[in-house]
Short mmCIF file of C-alpha atoms in Angstrom, two decimals:
data_model
loop_
_atom_site.label_atom_id
_atom_site.label_comp_id
_atom_site.label_asym_id
_atom_site.label_seq_id
_atom_site.Cartn_x
_atom_site.Cartn_y
_atom_site.Cartn_z
CA UNK J 1 22.29 -38.25 78.47
CA UNK J 2 20.97 -41.79 78.70
CA UNK J 3 21.41 -44.90 76.59
CA UNK J 4 18.59 -47.45 76.31
CA UNK J 5 19.67 -51.02 75.61
CA UNK J 6 17.54 -53.93 74.51
CA UNK J 7 17.59 -56.96 72.21
CA UNK J 8 14.71 -57.12 69.75
CA UNK J 9 11.99 -59.68 70.58
CA UNK J 10 13.71 -60.40 73.91
CA UNK J 11 12.51 -59.65 77.42
CA UNK J 12 13.92 -56.66 79.25
CA UNK J 13 15.39 -53.23 78.63
CA UNK J 14 18.06 -51.31 80.54
CA UNK J 15 18.92 -47.62 80.83
CA UNK J 16 22.43 -46.28 81.39
CA UNK J 17 23.19 -42.69 82.45
CA UNK J 18 26.43 -41.60 80.76
CA UNK J 19 26.87 -38.66 83.16
CA UNK J 20 26.66 -40.57 86.43
CA UNK J 21 27.88 -43.81 84.81
CA UNK J 22 25.16 -45.74 86.52
CA UNK J 23 22.29 -47.98 85.48
CA UNK J 24 18.95 -46.20 86.02
CA UNK J 25 15.78 -47.61 87.52
CA UNK J 26 13.21 -46.03 85.20
CA UNK J 27 9.41 -45.68 85.67
CA UNK J 28 7.59 -48.98 85.19
CA UNK J 29 10.82 -50.96 84.89
CA UNK J 30 9.42 -53.97 86.75
CA UNK J 31 6.48 -54.49 84.38
CA UNK J 32 8.32 -53.47 81.22
CA UNK J 33 11.21 -55.85 81.88
CA UNK J 34 8.75 -58.75 81.65
CA UNK J 35 7.72 -57.76 78.12
CA UNK J 36 9.20 -58.81 74.77
CA UNK J 37 10.59 -55.53 73.42
CA UNK J 38 10.36 -54.75 69.69
CA UNK J 39 11.28 -51.06 69.33
CA UNK J 40 12.44 -48.08 71.43
CA UNK J 41 12.33 -44.39 70.46
CA UNK J 42 13.10 -41.17 72.32
CA UNK J 43 10.50 -38.64 71.20
CA UNK J 44 12.85 -35.78 72.17
CA UNK J 45 10.90 -34.36 75.11
CA UNK J 46 11.99 -36.76 77.83
CA UNK J 47 9.49 -39.44 76.85
CA UNK J 48 10.70 -42.87 75.75
CA UNK J 49 8.30 -44.91 73.59
CA UNK J 50 8.73 -48.66 74.05
CA UNK J 51 6.98 -51.07 71.69
CA UNK J 52 6.24 -54.65 72.68
CA UNK J 53 5.53 -57.97 71.00
CA UNK J 54 1.96 -58.33 72.24
CA UNK J 55 1.17 -55.74 74.94
CA UNK J 56 1.11 -52.46 73.03
CA UNK J 57 3.14 -49.40 74.03
CA UNK J 58 4.75 -48.07 77.19
CA UNK J 59 5.67 -44.37 77.40
CA UNK J 60 8.25 -43.66 80.09
CA UNK J 61 8.09 -40.06 81.30
CA UNK J 62 11.46 -39.58 83.00
CA UNK J 63 10.75 -35.93 83.91
CA UNK J 64 7.68 -36.75 86.00
CA UNK J 65 8.78 -40.29 86.95
CA UNK J 66 5.73 -42.05 85.58
CA UNK J 67 4.82 -44.57 82.89
CA UNK J 68 1.76 -44.77 80.64
CA UNK J 69 0.62 -48.01 79.06
CA UNK J 70 -1.33 -47.93 75.79
CA UNK J 71 -2.99 -51.03 74.37
CA UNK J 72 -5.81 -51.95 72.03
CA UNK J 73 -9.32 -51.23 73.26
CA UNK J 74 -11.92 -52.93 71.08
CA UNK J 75 -14.60 -50.49 72.29
CA UNK J 76 -12.60 -47.42 71.27
CA UNK J 77 -12.35 -46.63 67.53
CA UNK J 78 -9.35 -44.36 68.24
CA UNK J 79 -7.23 -46.95 70.03
CA UNK J 80 -4.27 -48.93 68.74
CA UNK J 81 -5.31 -51.32 65.93
CA UNK J 82 -2.92 -54.01 67.20
CA UNK J 83 -0.84 -54.66 70.31
CA UNK J 84 2.09 -56.00 68.26
CA UNK J 85 4.28 -52.95 67.63
CA UNK J 86 6.87 -53.16 64.83
CA UNK J 87 8.36 -49.65 64.73
CA UNK J 88 7.98 -45.95 65.59
CA UNK J 89 8.74 -42.81 63.61
CA UNK J 90 8.28 -39.16 64.69
CA UNK J 91 7.85 -36.94 61.65
CA UNK J 92 8.65 -33.26 61.04
CA UNK J 93 5.19 -32.23 62.34
CA UNK J 94 5.57 -33.99 65.72
CA UNK J 95 3.27 -36.80 64.68
CA UNK J 96 4.19 -40.26 65.94
CA UNK J 97 3.71 -43.03 63.38
CA UNK J 98 3.48 -46.63 64.58
CA UNK J 99 3.92 -49.69 62.41
CA UNK J 100 1.95 -52.76 63.50
CA UNK J 101 1.78 -56.42 62.57
CA UNK J 102 -0.66 -57.07 59.70
CA UNK J 103 -2.96 -54.14 60.54
CA UNK J 104 -1.33 -51.19 58.86
CA UNK J 105 0.09 -47.97 60.24
CA UNK J 106 -1.47 -45.79 62.90
CA UNK J 107 -0.53 -42.26 63.99
CA UNK J 108 -1.16 -39.81 66.80
CA UNK J 109 -0.44 -36.23 67.77
CA UNK J 110 2.04 -36.30 70.62
CA UNK J 111 0.06 -33.67 72.54
CA UNK J 112 -3.25 -35.56 72.38
CA UNK J 113 -2.79 -39.30 72.07
CA UNK J 114 -5.65 -40.71 70.03
CA UNK J 115 -4.91 -42.95 67.08
CA UNK J 116 -6.05 -42.88 63.46
CA UNK J 117 -5.24 -45.99 61.48
CA UNK J 118 -4.27 -46.06 57.80
CA UNK J 119 -5.06 -49.39 56.18
CA UNK J 120 -2.27 -50.42 53.84
CA UNK J 121 -2.72 -51.82 50.33
CA UNK J 122 -0.68 -54.82 51.51
CA UNK J 123 -1.20 -55.90 55.11
CA UNK J 124 2.30 -57.21 55.70
CA UNK J 125 4.42 -56.36 58.75
CA UNK J 126 5.63 -52.76 58.59
CA UNK J 127 9.20 -53.01 59.89
CA UNK J 128 10.43 -49.46 59.24
CA UNK J 129 9.06 -45.95 58.55
CA UNK J 130 11.23 -43.10 57.25
CA UNK J 131 10.48 -39.66 55.78
CA UNK J 132 11.93 -38.13 52.62
CA UNK J 133 12.77 -34.46 52.02
CA UNK J 134 9.28 -33.89 50.53
CA UNK J 135 7.57 -35.10 53.69
CA UNK J 136 6.38 -38.41 52.23
CA UNK J 137 6.61 -41.48 54.43
CA UNK J 138 8.30 -44.61 53.09
CA UNK J 139 7.13 -47.89 54.61
CA UNK J 140 9.31 -50.98 54.48
CA UNK J 141 7.70 -54.42 54.49
CA UNK J 142 9.02 -57.84 55.38
CA UNK J 143 7.78 -59.67 52.29
CA UNK J 144 5.56 -57.22 50.38
CA UNK J 145 8.02 -54.65 49.03
CA UNK J 146 7.69 -50.97 49.90
CA UNK J 147 5.13 -48.16 49.78
CA UNK J 148 5.10 -44.44 50.23
CA UNK J 149 2.33 -42.52 51.90
CA UNK J 150 1.36 -39.00 50.83
CA UNK J 151 0.10 -37.46 54.08
CA UNK J 152 -1.64 -34.53 52.39
CA UNK J 153 -3.58 -36.80 50.01
CA UNK J 154 -3.85 -39.71 52.49
CA UNK J 155 -2.88 -42.02 49.66
CA UNK J 156 -0.52 -44.97 49.34
CA UNK J 157 1.56 -46.01 46.35
CA UNK J 158 2.85 -49.58 46.52
CA UNK J 159 5.92 -51.03 44.79
CA UNK J 160 6.79 -54.71 44.48
CA UNK J 161 8.98 -57.15 42.60
CA UNK J 162 5.88 -58.73 41.07
CA UNK J 163 4.97 -55.40 39.47
CA UNK J 164 8.55 -55.10 38.19
CA UNK J 165 9.31 -51.80 39.94
CA UNK J 166 11.86 -53.05 42.51
CA UNK J 167 14.24 -56.07 42.54
CA UNK J 168 12.98 -57.66 45.79
CA UNK J 169 9.95 -57.72 48.08
CA UNK J 170 11.98 -58.55 51.19
CA UNK J 171 13.40 -55.23 52.37
CA UNK J 172 15.82 -55.39 55.29
CA UNK J 173 17.08 -51.81 55.64
CA UNK J 174 16.52 -48.26 54.33
CA UNK J 175 18.24 -44.90 54.55
CA UNK J 176 17.64 -41.33 53.22
CA UNK J 177 20.88 -39.69 52.04
CA UNK J 178 21.87 -36.02 51.65
CA UNK J 179 21.15 -36.04 47.89
CA UNK J 180 17.44 -36.78 48.22
CA UNK J 181 17.75 -40.49 47.54
CA UNK J 182 16.08 -43.22 49.59
CA UNK J 183 18.26 -46.34 49.69
CA UNK J 184 16.90 -49.83 50.27
CA UNK J 185 18.73 -53.04 51.05
CA UNK J 186 17.03 -56.29 50.10
CA UNK J 187 17.42 -59.93 51.04
CA UNK J 188 19.28 -61.68 48.24
CA UNK J 189 18.87 -59.04 45.52
CA UNK J 190 21.28 -56.27 46.47
CA UNK J 191 20.74 -52.54 46.90
CA UNK J 192 18.54 -50.03 45.08
CA UNK J 193 17.49 -46.42 45.56
CA UNK J 194 14.58 -44.13 44.71
CA UNK J 195 15.00 -40.57 43.41
CA UNK J 196 12.38 -38.37 41.74
CA UNK J 197 10.00 -41.29 41.30
CA UNK J 198 12.55 -43.61 39.68
CA UNK J 199 14.17 -46.72 41.14
CA UNK J 200 17.76 -47.59 40.29
CA UNK J 201 19.33 -50.95 41.12
CA UNK J 202 23.02 -51.10 41.96
CA UNK J 203 24.74 -53.96 40.20
CA UNK J 204 27.59 -55.29 42.37
CA UNK J 205 31.06 -54.93 40.91
CA UNK J 206 34.53 -54.94 42.48
CA UNK J 207 35.47 -52.02 40.26
CA UNK J 208 32.34 -49.93 40.80
CA UNK J 209 32.66 -46.62 42.65
CA UNK J 210 29.75 -44.81 44.28
CA UNK J 211 29.24 -41.06 44.54
#
């Protein structure tokens, strides 16, 4: 197996092979190491997706020793909407979802890479995408709360502090647990979770125990 190491919004990425205990020279390493890296994801079939600050996506194919670069093409309606990549998420149907800066979420079938963009109700940076047990995607924003996307209906539902549904609009982390809850950590307003359409805020207490 291999470990990919990078520091977010910093130039360079390295790959370490745990079997040989050696650093690996991967396809396209010279060009990629000059980019500001934002996100890295192994799609599970030997391809590593690398998001950048302003140059789109690199896909490293370690099996065939090649690299593919994908960037916005203004003449192509099925290209990336933005070259600033915030995050990746591969869902249960082998669809890759890509969060961008200010221009929503785009997705592609991994077997035929053409992009369809979903414009968000709030065009804030999408900094995380996760999927719940019902197959709905939860999008985390840096300043505009959260939203979930129903893929079958192609419809967003947005939640914000202003609307009174969640305690904070600045969401810094999220996690789906084994009980069907989606947990969110906020900046300055603690932790809350969603379950069956209801949000519950955890009030900090030294005596409180969590199940």
